[in-house]
Short mmCIF file of C-alpha atoms in Angstrom, two decimals:
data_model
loop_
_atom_site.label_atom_id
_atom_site.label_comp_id
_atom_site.label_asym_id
_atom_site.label_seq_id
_atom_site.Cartn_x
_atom_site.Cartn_y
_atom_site.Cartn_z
CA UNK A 1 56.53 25.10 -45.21
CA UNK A 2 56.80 28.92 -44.06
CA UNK A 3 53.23 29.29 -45.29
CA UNK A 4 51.63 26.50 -43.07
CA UNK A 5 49.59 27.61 -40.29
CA UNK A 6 50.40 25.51 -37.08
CA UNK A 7 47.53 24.73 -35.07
CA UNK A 8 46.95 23.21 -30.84
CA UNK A 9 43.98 21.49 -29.98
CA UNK A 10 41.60 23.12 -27.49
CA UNK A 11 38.86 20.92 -25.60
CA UNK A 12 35.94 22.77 -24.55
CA UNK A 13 32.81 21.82 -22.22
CA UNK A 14 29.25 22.83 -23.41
CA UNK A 15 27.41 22.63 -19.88
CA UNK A 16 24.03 23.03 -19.71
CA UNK A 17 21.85 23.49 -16.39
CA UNK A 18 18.44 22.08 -15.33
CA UNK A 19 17.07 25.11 -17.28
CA UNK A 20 18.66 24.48 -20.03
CA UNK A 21 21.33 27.08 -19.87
CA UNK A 22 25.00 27.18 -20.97
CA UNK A 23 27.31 28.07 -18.86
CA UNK A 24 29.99 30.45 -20.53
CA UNK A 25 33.27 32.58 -18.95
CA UNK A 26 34.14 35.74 -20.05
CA UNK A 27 37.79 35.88 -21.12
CA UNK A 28 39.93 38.86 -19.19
CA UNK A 29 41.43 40.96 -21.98
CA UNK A 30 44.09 42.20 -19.66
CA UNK A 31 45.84 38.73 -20.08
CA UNK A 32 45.86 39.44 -24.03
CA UNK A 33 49.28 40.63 -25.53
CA UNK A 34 48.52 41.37 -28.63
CA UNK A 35 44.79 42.22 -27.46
CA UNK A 36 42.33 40.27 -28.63
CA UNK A 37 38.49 41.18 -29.15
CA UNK A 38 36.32 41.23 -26.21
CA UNK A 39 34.96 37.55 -25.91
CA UNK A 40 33.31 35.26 -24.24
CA UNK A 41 34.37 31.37 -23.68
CA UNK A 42 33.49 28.12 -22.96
CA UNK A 43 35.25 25.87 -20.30
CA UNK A 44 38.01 23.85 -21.26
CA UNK A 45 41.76 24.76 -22.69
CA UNK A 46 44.26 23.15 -24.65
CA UNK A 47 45.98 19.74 -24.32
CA UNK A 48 49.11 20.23 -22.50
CA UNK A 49 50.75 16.43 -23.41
CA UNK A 50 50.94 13.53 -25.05
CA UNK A 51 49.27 11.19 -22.48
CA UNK A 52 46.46 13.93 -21.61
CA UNK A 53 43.58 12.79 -23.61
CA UNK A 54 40.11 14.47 -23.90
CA UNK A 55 38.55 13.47 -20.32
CA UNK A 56 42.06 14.38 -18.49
CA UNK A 57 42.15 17.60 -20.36
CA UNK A 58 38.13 18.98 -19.27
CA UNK A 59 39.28 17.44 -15.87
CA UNK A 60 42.42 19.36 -15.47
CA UNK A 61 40.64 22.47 -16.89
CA UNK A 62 37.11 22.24 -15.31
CA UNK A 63 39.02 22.04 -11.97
CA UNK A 64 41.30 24.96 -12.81
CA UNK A 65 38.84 27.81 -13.99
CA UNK A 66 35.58 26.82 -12.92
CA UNK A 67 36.21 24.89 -9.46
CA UNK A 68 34.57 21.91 -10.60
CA UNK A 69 36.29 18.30 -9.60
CA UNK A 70 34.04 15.82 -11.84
CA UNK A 71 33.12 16.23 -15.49
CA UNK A 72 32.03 13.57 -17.23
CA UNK A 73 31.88 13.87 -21.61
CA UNK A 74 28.48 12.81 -22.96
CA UNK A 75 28.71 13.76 -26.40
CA UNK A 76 30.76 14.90 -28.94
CA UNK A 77 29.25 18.22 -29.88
CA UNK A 78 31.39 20.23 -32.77
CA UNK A 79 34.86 20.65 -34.32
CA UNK A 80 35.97 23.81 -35.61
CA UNK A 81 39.11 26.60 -36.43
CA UNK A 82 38.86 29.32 -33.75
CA UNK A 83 38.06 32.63 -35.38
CA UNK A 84 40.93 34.11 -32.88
CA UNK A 85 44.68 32.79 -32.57
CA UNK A 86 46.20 31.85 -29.55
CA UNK A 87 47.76 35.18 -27.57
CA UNK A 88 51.09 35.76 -27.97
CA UNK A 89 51.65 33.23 -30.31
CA UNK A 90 50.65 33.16 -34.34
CA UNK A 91 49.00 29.79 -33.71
CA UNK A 92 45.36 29.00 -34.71
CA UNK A 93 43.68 26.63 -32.82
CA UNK A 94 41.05 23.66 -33.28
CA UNK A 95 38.33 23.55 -31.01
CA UNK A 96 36.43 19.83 -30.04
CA UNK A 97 33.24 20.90 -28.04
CA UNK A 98 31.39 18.06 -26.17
CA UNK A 99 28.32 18.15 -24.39
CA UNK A 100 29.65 17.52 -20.68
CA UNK A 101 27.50 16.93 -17.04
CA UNK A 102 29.09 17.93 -13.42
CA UNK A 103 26.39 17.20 -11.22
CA UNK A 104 25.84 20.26 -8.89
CA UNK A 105 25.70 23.06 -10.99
CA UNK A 106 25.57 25.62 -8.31
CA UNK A 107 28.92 24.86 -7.21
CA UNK A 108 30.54 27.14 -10.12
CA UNK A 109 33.07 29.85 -8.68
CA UNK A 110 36.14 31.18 -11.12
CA UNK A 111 39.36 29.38 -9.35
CA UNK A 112 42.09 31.44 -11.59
CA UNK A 113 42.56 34.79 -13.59
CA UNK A 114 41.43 33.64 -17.36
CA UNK A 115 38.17 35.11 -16.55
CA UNK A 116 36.81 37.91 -15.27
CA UNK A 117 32.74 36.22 -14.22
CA UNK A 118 30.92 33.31 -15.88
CA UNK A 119 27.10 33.47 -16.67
CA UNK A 120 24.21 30.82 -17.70
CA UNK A 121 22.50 32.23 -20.33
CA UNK A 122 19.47 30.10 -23.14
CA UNK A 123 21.51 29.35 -25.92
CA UNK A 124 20.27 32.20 -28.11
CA UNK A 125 22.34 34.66 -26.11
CA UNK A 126 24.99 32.16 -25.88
CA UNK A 127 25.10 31.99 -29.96
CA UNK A 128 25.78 36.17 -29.51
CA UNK A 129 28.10 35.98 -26.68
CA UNK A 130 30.85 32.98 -28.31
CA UNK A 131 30.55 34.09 -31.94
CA UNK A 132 33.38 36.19 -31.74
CA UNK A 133 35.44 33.26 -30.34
CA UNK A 134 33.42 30.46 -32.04
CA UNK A 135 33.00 29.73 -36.01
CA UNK A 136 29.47 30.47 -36.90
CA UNK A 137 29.06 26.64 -38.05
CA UNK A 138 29.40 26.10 -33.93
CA UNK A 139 27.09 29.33 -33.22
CA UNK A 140 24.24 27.88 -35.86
CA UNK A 141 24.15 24.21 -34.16
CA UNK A 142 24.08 25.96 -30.73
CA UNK A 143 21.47 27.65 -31.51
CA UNK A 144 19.26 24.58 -32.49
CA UNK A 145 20.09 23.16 -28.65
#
């Protein structure tokens, strides 16, 4: 089985504003051993445990990088391979992207060192900024939002 890729599962949060922008983080490439391509991200991270399903998971995360204590899932949005592997491990991962509400969007501030600033931005600069992260099957449906 030495030629099986092994592969986590990372939950992300596609949150839109009033104007119908995403929010996105950009990663900070000094935390990347191996480096990794300069990229940008969406919310969320990987499930840690057994018990932690998708809701806990954006919870946990939402509250860890972006400051924000409710998210609520609307929508399944995507499921795809990441086009990078996890740092310092030779793991891909599998990214489930829902469409997600937090009420106050001007409440964002970055609460930890994954990224280096955050940024709404129309999806068709969005589409530019994740497709180094995100497969371009993700990168053509965000697009159409």
């Amino acid at each position: 089985m030495a030629n099986e890729d092994t592969f986590h599962l990372g939950i992300k949060a596609l949150i839109r504003n009033n104007q119908g922008k995403i929010l996105i983080l950009h990663a900070n490439m000094k935390l990347f051993d191996p480096p990794r391509p300069d990229h940008w991200d969406l919310p969320g991270g990987r499930v840690q445990r057994e018990d932690e399903d998708l809701e806990k998971t954006l919870s946990r995360e939402a509250k860890e990088e972006i400051g924000i204590k409710k998210i609520k899932i609307i929508k399944f949005f995507d499921s795809s391979v990441a086009k990078l592997r996890i740092s310092g491990e030779e793991h891909g991962l599998i990214l489930f992207t829902y469409l997600c509400s937090i009420g106050n969007t001007e409440n964002i501030s970055l609460t930890d060192d994954e990224h280096t600033e955050f940024k709404w931005c129309f999806p068709k600069e969005a589409t530019k900024l994740l497709s180094v992260k995100f497969s371009d099957e993700f990168v053509e449906k965000l697009a159409k939002l």
